[in-house]
Coordinates of N, CA, C and O in Angstrom, one line a residue:
X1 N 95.9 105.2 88.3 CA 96.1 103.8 88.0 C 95.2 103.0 89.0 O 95.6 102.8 90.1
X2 N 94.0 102.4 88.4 CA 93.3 101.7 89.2 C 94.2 100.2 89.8 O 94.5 99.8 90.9
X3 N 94.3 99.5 88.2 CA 95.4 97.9 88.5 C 96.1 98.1 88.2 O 96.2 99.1 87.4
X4 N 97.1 97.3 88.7 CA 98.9 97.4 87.9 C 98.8 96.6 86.7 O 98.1 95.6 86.6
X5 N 99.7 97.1 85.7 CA 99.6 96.3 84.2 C 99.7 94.9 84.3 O 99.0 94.3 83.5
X6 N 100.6 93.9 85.5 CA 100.3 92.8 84.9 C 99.0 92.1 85.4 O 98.9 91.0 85.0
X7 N 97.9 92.6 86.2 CA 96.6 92.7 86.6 C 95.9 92.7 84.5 O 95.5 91.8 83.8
X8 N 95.9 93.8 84.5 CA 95.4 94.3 83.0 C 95.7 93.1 82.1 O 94.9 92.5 81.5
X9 N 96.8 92.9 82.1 CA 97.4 91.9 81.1 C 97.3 91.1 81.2 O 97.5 90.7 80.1
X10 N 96.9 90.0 82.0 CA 96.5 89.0 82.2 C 95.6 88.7 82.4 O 95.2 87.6 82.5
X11 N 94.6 90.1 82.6 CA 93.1 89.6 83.2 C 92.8 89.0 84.4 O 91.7 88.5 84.4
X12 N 93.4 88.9 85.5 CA 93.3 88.0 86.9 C 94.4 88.5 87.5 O 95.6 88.6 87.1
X13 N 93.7 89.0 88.8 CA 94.5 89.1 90.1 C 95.8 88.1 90.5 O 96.2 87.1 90.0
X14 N 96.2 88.6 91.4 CA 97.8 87.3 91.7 C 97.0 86.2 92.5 O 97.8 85.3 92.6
X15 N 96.0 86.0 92.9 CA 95.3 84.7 93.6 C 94.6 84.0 92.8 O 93.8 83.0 93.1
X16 N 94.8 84.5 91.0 CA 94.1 83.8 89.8 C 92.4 84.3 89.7 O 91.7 83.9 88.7
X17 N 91.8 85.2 90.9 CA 91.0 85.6 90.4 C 90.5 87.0 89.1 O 90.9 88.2 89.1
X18 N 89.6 86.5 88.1 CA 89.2 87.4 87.4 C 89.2 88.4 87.5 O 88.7 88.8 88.5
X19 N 90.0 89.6 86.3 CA 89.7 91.2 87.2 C 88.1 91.4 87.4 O 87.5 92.0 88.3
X20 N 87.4 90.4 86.0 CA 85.9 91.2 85.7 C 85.3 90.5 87.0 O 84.5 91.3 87.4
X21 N 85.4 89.5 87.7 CA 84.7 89.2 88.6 C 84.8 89.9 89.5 O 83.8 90.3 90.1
X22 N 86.0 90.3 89.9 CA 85.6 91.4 91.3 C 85.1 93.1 91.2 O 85.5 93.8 90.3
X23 N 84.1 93.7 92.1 CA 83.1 94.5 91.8 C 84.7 95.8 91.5 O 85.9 95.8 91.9
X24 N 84.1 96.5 90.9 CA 84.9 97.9 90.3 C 85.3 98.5 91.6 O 86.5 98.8 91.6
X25 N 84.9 98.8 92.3 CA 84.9 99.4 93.7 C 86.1 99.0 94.7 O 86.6 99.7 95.6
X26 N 86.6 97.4 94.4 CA 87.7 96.5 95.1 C 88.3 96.0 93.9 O 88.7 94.9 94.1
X27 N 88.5 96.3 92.9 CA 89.8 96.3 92.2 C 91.0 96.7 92.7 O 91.8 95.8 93.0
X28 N 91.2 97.8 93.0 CA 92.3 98.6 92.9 C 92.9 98.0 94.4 O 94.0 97.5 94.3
X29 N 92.0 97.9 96.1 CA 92.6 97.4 96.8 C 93.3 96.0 96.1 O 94.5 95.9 96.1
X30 N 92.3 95.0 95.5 CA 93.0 93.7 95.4 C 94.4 93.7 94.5 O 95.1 92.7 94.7
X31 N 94.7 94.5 93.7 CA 95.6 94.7 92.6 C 96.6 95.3 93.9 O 97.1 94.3 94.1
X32 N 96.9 95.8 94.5 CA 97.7 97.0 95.4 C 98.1 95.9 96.5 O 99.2 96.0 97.1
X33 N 97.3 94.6 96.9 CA 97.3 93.8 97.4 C 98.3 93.0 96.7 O 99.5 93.1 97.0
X34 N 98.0 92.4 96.2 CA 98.9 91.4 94.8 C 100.2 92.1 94.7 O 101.2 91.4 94.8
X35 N 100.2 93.5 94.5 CA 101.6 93.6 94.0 C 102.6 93.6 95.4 O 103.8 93.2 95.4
X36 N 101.9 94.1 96.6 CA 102.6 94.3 97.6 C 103.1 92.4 98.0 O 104.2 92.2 98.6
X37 N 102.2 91.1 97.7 CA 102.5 90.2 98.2 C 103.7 89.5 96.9 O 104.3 88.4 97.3
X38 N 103.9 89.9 95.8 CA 105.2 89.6 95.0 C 105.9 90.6 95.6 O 107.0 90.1 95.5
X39 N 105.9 91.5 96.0 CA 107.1 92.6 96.3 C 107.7 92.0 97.7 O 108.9 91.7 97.6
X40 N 107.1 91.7 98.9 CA 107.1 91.2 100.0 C 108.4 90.0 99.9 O 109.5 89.9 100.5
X41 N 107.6 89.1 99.0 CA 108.0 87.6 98.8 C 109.2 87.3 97.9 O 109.7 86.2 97.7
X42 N 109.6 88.4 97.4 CA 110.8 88.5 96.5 C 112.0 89.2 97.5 O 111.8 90.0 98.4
X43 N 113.0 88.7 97.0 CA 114.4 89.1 97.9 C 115.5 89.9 97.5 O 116.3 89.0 97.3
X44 N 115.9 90.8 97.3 CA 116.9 91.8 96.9 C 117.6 91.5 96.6 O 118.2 90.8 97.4
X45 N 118.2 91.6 95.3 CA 119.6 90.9 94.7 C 119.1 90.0 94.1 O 119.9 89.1 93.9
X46 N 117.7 89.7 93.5 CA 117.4 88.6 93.3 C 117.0 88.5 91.7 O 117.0 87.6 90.9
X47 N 116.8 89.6 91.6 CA 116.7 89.9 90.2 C 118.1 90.7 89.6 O 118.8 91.4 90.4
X48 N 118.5 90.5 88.3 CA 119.9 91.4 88.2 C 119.1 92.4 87.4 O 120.0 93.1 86.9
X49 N 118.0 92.9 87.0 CA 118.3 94.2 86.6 C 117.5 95.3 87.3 O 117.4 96.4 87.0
X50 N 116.8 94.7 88.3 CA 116.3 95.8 89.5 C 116.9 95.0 90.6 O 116.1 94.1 90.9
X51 N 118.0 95.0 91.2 CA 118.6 94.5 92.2 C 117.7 94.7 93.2 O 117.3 93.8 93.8
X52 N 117.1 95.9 93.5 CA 117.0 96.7 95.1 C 115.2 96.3 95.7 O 114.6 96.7 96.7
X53 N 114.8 95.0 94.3 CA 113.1 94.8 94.4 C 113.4 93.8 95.3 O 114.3 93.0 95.4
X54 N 112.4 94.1 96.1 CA 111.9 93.1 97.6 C 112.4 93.5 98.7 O 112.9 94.7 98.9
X55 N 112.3 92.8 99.5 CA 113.1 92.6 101.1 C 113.9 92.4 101.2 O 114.2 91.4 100.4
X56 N 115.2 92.8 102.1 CA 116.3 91.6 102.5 C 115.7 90.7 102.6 O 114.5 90.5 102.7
X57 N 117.1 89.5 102.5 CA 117.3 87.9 103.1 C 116.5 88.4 104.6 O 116.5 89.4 105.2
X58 N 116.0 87.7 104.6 CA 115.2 86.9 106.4 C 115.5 86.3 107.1 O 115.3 86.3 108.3
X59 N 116.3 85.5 106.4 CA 116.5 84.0 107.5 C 117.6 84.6 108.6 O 117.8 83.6 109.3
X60 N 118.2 85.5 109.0 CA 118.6 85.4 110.0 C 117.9 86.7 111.3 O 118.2 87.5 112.2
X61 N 117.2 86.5 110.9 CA 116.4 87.8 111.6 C 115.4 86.9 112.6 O 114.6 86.1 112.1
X62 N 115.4 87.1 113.8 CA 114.8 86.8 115.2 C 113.6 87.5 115.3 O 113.4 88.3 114.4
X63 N 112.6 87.3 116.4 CA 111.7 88.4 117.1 C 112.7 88.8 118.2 O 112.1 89.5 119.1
X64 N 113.8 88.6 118.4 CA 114.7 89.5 119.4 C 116.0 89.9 119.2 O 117.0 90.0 120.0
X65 N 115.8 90.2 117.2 CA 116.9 91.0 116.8 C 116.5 92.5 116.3 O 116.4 93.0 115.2
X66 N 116.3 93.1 117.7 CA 115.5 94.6 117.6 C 116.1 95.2 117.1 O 115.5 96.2 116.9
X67 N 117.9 95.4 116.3 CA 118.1 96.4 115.4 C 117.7 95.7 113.9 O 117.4 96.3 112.9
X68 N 117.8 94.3 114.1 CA 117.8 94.0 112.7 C 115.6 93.6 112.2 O 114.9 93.2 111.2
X69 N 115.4 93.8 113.5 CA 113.9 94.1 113.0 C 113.9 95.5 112.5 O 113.9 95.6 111.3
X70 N 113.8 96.5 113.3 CA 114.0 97.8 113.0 C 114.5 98.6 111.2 O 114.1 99.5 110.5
X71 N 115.5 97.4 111.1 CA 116.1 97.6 109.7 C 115.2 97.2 108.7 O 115.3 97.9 107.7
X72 N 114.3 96.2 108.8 CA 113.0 95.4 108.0 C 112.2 96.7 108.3 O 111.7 97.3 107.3
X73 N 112.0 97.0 109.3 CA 110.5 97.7 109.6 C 110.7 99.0 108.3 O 109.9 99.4 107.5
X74 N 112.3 99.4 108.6 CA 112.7 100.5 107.1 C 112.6 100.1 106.1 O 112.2 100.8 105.1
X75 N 112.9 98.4 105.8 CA 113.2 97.9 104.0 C 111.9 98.2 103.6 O 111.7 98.8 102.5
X76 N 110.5 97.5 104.7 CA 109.3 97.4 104.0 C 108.9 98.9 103.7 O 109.0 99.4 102.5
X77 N 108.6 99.5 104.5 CA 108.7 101.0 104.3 C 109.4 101.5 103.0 O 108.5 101.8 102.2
X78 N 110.4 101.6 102.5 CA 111.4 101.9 101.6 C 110.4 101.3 100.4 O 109.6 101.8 99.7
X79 N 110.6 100.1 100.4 CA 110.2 98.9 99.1 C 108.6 99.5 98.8 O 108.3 100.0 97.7
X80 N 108.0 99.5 99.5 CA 106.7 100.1 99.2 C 106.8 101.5 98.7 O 106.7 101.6 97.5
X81 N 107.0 102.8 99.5 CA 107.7 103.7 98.9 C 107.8 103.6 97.4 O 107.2 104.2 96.5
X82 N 108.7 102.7 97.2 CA 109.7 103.0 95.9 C 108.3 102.2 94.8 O 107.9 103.0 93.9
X83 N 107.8 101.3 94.9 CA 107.4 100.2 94.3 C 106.3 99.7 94.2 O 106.1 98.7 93.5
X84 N 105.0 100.7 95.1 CA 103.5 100.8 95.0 C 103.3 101.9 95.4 O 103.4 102.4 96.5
X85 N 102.9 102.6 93.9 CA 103.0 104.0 93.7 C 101.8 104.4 94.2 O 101.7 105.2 95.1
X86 N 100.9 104.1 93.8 CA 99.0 103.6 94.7 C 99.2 103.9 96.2 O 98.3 104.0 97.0
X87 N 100.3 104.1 96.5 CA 99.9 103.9 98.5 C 101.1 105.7 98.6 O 102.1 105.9 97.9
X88 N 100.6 106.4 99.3 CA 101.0 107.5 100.1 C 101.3 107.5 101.5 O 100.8 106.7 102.3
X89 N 102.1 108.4 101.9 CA 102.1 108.7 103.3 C 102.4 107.2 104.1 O 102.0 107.1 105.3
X90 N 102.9 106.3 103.7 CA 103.5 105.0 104.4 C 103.8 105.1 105.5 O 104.7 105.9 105.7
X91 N 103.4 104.6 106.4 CA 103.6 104.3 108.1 C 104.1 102.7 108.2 O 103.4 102.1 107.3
X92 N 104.8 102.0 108.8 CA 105.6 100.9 108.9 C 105.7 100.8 110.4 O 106.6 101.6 110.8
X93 N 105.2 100.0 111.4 CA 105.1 99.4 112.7 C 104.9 98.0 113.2 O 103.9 97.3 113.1
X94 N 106.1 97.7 113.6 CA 105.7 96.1 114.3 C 104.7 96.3 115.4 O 104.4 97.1 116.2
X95 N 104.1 95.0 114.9 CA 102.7 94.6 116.0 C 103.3 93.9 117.0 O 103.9 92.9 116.5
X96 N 103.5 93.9 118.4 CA 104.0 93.6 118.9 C 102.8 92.2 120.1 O 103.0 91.2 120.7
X97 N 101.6 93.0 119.7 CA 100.6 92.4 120.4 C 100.4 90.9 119.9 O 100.0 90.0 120.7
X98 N 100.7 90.8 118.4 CA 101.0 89.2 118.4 C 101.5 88.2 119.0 O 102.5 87.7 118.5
X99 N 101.0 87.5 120.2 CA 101.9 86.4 120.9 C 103.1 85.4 120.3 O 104.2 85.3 120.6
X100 N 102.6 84.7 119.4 CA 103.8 83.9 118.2 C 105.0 84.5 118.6 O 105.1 85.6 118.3
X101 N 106.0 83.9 119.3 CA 107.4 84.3 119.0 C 107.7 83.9 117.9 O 108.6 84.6 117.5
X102 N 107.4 83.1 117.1 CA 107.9 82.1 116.3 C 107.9 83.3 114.6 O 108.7 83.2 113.6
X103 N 106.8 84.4 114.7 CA 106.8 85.0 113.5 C 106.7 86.8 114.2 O 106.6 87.2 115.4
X104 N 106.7 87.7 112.9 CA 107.1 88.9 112.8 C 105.9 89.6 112.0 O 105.6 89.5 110.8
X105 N 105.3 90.3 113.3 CA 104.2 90.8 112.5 C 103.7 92.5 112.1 O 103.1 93.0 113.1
X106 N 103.8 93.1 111.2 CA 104.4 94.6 111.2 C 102.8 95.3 110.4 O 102.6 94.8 109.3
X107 N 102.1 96.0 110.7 CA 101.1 97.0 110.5 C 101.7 98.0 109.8 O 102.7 98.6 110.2
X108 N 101.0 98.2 108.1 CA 101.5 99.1 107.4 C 100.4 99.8 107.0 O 99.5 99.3 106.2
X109 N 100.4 101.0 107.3 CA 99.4 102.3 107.2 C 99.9 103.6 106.4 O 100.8 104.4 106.6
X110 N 98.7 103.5 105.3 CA 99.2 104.2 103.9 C 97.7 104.8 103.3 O 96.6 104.2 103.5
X111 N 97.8 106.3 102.5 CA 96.8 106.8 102.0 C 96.5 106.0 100.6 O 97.5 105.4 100.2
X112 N 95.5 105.9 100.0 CA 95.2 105.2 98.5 C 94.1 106.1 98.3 O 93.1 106.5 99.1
X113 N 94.5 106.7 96.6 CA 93.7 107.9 96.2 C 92.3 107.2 96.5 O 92.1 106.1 96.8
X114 N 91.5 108.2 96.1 CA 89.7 107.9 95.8 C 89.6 107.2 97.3 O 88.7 107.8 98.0
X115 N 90.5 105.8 98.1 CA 89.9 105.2 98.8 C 89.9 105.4 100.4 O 89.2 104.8 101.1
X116 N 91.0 106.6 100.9 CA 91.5 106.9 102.0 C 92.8 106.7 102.8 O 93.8 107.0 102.2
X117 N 92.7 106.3 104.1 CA 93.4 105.8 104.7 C 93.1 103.9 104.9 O 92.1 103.3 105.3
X118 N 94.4 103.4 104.5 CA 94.1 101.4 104.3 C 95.2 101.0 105.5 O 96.1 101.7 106.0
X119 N 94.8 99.7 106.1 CA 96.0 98.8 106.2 C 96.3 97.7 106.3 O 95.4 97.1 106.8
X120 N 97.0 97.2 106.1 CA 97.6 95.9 106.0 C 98.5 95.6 107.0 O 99.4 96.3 107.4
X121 N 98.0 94.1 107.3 CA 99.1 93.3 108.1 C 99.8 92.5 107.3 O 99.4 92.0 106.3
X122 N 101.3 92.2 107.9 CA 102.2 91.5 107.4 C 103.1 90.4 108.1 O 104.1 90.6 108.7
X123 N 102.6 89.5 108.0 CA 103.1 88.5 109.0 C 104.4 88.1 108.5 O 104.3 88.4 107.3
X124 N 105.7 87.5 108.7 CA 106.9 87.0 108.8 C 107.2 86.0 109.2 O 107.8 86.2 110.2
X125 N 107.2 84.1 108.8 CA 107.6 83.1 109.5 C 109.1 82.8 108.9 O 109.4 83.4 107.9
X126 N 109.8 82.1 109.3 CA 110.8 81.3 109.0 C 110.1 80.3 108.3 O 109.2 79.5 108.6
X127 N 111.0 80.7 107.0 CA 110.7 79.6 105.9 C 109.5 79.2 105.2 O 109.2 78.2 104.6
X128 N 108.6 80.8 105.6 CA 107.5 80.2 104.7 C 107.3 81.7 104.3 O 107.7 82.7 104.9
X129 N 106.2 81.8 102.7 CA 106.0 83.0 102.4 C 105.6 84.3 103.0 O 104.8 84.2 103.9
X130 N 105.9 85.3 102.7 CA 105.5 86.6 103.9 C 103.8 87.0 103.0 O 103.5 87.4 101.8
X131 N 102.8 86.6 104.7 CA 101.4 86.9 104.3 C 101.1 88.1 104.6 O 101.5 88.6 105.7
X132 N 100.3 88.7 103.7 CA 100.2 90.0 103.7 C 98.2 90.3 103.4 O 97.5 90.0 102.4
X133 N 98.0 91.0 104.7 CA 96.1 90.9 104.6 C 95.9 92.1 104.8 O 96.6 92.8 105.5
X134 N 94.5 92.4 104.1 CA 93.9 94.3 104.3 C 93.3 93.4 105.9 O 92.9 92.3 106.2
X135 N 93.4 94.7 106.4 CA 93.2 95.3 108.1 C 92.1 96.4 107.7 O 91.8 97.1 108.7
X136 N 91.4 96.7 106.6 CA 90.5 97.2 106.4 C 90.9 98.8 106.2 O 92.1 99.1 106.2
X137 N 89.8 99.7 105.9 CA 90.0 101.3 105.6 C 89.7 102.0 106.5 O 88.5 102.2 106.7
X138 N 91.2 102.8 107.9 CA 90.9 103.5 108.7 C 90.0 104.9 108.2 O 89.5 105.7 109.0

């Protein structure tokens, strides 16, 4: 599966760009991209007939609530797992080297057929959406 169907079906990436405009080669990151930042941004229980899609609630989670970080570092792990079939061997790590107390920033390291070893960063603020960027192909 190069894109995910609603990539195909709509013809445009989740940032509204064209599939045909981006070269064949960076499809499949940008689609794998897209789905992980609706997956991210959606909250558990939030849908009633796949309850278990997204993340927990957030809002009470600190940068110095180290079991209840720890617990996120598993949901994202899990949620990916379950829900971007495109990504293998998932690794899940807070970046700690971020200075910001203010946000939660977690390195997620995963195989993607044809394209290797990927990763992405995932930043975490209070009250605003969870941004999620390729960190490029180890």
């Amino acid at each position: 599966m190069k894109i995910a169907l609603l990539d195909a079906l709509t013809g445009r990436f989740e940032g509204g760009e064209q599939v045909t405009d981006v070269p064949e080669r960076e499809q499949r990151m940008r689609s794998v991209l897209g789905n992980l930042r609706r997956l991210f941004n959606a909250r558990q229980k939030g849908m009633a007939h796949v309850p278990e899609y997204g993340l927990p609630d957030l809002s009470d989670i600190s940068p110095t609530a180290h079991e209840k970080i720890e617990a996120l570092r598993g949901a994202i792990r899990d949620a990916v797992e379950r829900y971007e079939p495109r990504l293998r061997n998932v690794r899940v790590q807070r970046d700690s080297s971020e200075g910001d107390s203010a946000q939660l920033v977690f390195l997620l390291v995963a195989e993607m057929h044809e394209i290797g070893r990927v990763r992405f960063q995932t930043t975490i603020r209070s009250s605003e959406p969870v941004e999620i960027h390729t960190r490029g192909v180890a």
